[in-house]
XYZ file of C-alpha atoms in Angstrom:
182
model
C -21.185 -44.646 -76.349
C -17.925 -42.852 -78.077
C -15.798 -43.286 -74.950
C -16.670 -47.134 -74.487
C -15.819 -47.700 -78.337
C -12.524 -45.762 -77.983
C -11.453 -47.336 -74.702
C -12.173 -50.777 -75.872
C -10.365 -50.274 -79.320
C -7.443 -48.881 -77.115
C -7.112 -51.744 -74.646
C -7.163 -54.563 -77.653
C -4.790 -53.045 -79.254
C -2.381 -52.680 -76.753
C -3.084 -56.523 -75.594
C -2.059 -57.356 -79.429
C 1.278 -55.494 -79.489
C 2.189 -56.561 -76.108
C 1.185 -60.509 -77.356
C 3.541 -59.506 -80.235
C 6.154 -58.298 -78.244
C 6.624 -61.084 -75.643
C 8.872 -62.857 -78.015
C 11.347 -60.051 -78.164
C 14.923 -59.458 -76.039
C 15.699 -57.017 -73.942
C 18.546 -55.379 -75.278
C 15.928 -52.071 -75.723
C 15.218 -49.793 -72.847
C 15.934 -48.622 -69.630
C 17.563 -49.948 -66.789
C 16.881 -49.164 -62.828
C 18.221 -45.863 -62.323
C 17.918 -44.434 -65.820
C 16.240 -41.180 -66.784
C 13.934 -40.670 -69.355
C 13.113 -37.415 -71.255
C 10.139 -37.367 -74.372
C 8.586 -34.420 -76.299
C 5.391 -35.217 -77.935
C 2.290 -33.460 -79.221
C -1.027 -33.469 -77.157
C -4.625 -32.884 -77.432
C -7.364 -33.157 -74.974
C -11.201 -32.610 -75.074
C -14.468 -32.924 -72.769
C -15.919 -35.933 -71.659
C -18.553 -35.447 -74.558
C -16.002 -34.424 -76.870
C -17.742 -31.200 -77.848
C -14.612 -29.268 -77.415
C -11.079 -29.672 -77.196
C -7.149 -27.887 -77.673
C -3.719 -28.863 -79.133
C -0.610 -28.545 -76.956
C 2.931 -29.620 -76.295
C 4.060 -31.788 -73.370
C 7.548 -32.633 -72.171
C 8.015 -35.502 -69.699
C 11.240 -35.945 -67.163
C 11.064 -39.464 -65.305
C 13.553 -41.372 -63.426
C 13.308 -45.374 -63.049
C 13.084 -46.285 -59.747
C 13.237 -50.154 -61.136
C 13.768 -51.526 -64.919
C 9.877 -51.136 -65.044
C 8.679 -48.805 -62.621
C 9.358 -44.929 -64.017
C 8.519 -41.886 -61.590
C 8.259 -38.132 -63.068
C 6.995 -34.717 -63.876
C 5.386 -33.587 -66.808
C 4.572 -30.404 -68.370
C 1.822 -29.241 -70.851
C 1.203 -26.097 -72.796
C -1.705 -25.868 -74.360
C -3.851 -23.644 -77.010
C -7.323 -23.467 -77.974
C -9.359 -20.898 -80.465
C -12.532 -20.541 -79.282
C -15.612 -19.333 -81.250
C -18.631 -19.922 -80.394
C -21.956 -18.049 -79.420
C -20.923 -14.957 -77.849
C -16.968 -15.697 -77.276
C -14.487 -15.403 -79.436
C -11.105 -16.171 -78.048
C -7.666 -17.255 -77.784
C -7.020 -18.916 -74.561
C -3.524 -20.611 -73.295
C -3.462 -23.307 -70.273
C -0.901 -25.527 -68.798
C -0.772 -28.462 -66.307
C 1.797 -29.715 -64.405
C 1.910 -33.292 -62.768
C 3.790 -35.958 -61.256
C 3.487 -39.519 -62.446
C 3.925 -43.163 -61.971
C 3.493 -45.523 -64.639
C 4.391 -49.353 -64.383
C 5.785 -50.756 -67.722
C 5.148 -54.037 -68.636
C 7.595 -56.248 -70.799
C 11.110 -56.402 -71.895
C 11.358 -56.147 -75.608
C 10.812 -53.370 -77.876
C 7.027 -52.745 -77.249
C 6.364 -51.606 -73.674
C 2.814 -51.179 -72.752
C 2.346 -49.350 -69.413
C -0.113 -47.909 -66.926
C -0.311 -45.498 -64.354
C -1.249 -42.997 -62.797
C -1.126 -38.694 -62.059
C -1.688 -36.062 -60.034
C -1.445 -32.294 -60.912
C -2.954 -28.890 -61.380
C -4.534 -27.293 -64.869
C -4.310 -23.442 -64.884
C -4.705 -20.782 -67.596
C -7.173 -18.484 -69.604
C -9.697 -20.766 -70.687
C -10.043 -23.196 -67.863
C -11.038 -23.053 -64.151
C -7.984 -23.413 -61.850
C -8.339 -27.362 -60.145
C -6.348 -29.942 -59.378
C -6.727 -33.456 -61.024
C -6.099 -37.304 -60.507
C -5.755 -39.555 -63.565
C -5.395 -42.673 -64.791
C -3.240 -43.439 -67.928
C -2.405 -46.125 -70.743
C 0.061 -46.164 -73.402
C 2.693 -47.956 -75.321
C 6.333 -47.144 -75.807
C 8.221 -48.806 -78.894
C 11.957 -48.787 -79.055
C 13.186 -47.941 -82.456
C 16.781 -47.714 -81.211
C 17.935 -49.375 -77.866
C 17.537 -45.827 -75.972
C 15.102 -44.291 -78.317
C 11.146 -44.411 -78.345
C 7.707 -43.600 -79.840
C 5.398 -42.805 -77.121
C 1.183 -43.070 -77.489
C -0.799 -42.284 -74.616
C -4.309 -41.855 -73.284
C -5.124 -40.162 -69.698
C -8.410 -39.135 -68.281
C -8.087 -36.929 -65.769
C -10.602 -36.439 -62.912
C -10.987 -32.539 -62.168
C -11.520 -31.031 -58.755
C -11.167 -27.913 -56.795
C -11.064 -28.832 -53.463
C -11.426 -32.489 -51.436
C -15.506 -32.075 -51.119
C -15.279 -32.007 -55.181
C -13.267 -34.921 -55.619
C -15.715 -37.807 -54.727
C -18.170 -36.131 -57.695
C -15.267 -35.533 -60.167
C -15.159 -39.097 -60.696
C -18.868 -39.300 -62.000
C -19.050 -35.771 -63.361
C -15.943 -33.665 -64.062
C -13.299 -35.159 -66.304
C -11.376 -34.813 -69.637
C -9.115 -36.960 -71.639
C -5.954 -36.220 -72.775
C -3.589 -37.831 -75.937
C -0.167 -37.567 -76.711
C 2.192 -38.879 -79.625
C 5.779 -38.446 -79.123
C 9.471 -39.473 -79.126
C 11.701 -40.203 -76.207
C 14.995 -41.142 -75.193
C 16.222 -42.833 -71.827
C 20.046 -41.499 -70.698
């Protein structure tokens, strides 16, 4: 039930911000051919919100068009796990490609997209994932923005696991950070 409430609040917020941004000018943001770099704090948790970790994510993207960006994203995460029979520190990472479509052309730019990559490290089973994401970029300067993003990543080890992953095995990943177009 918490997942449904969290997702509903996120989509309502994105809808309200996009309506507020519709009357803004387009002097902010990228042009087709521009690149972007962002650095974000990140966190993730299992689908039941029982355990999680924190880390840093960096994005490097290229604008295929004014509103379409493709890129690569790297995350490095740390978890300090203490539980029944487990006391350890874990490091893990994920590398993925992404494609996002941004809406509007003012300061506030909601987006939706998808990613495909892998997760690896100490405290995780090395596996691939496919994910859906949504978020908002808000330009505070013509080329500098705040970023908020939520991703749901469906985990799988091989193609047979992929169909089950959409029902059972997934994690949420959240980021908040700063970015720059150049």
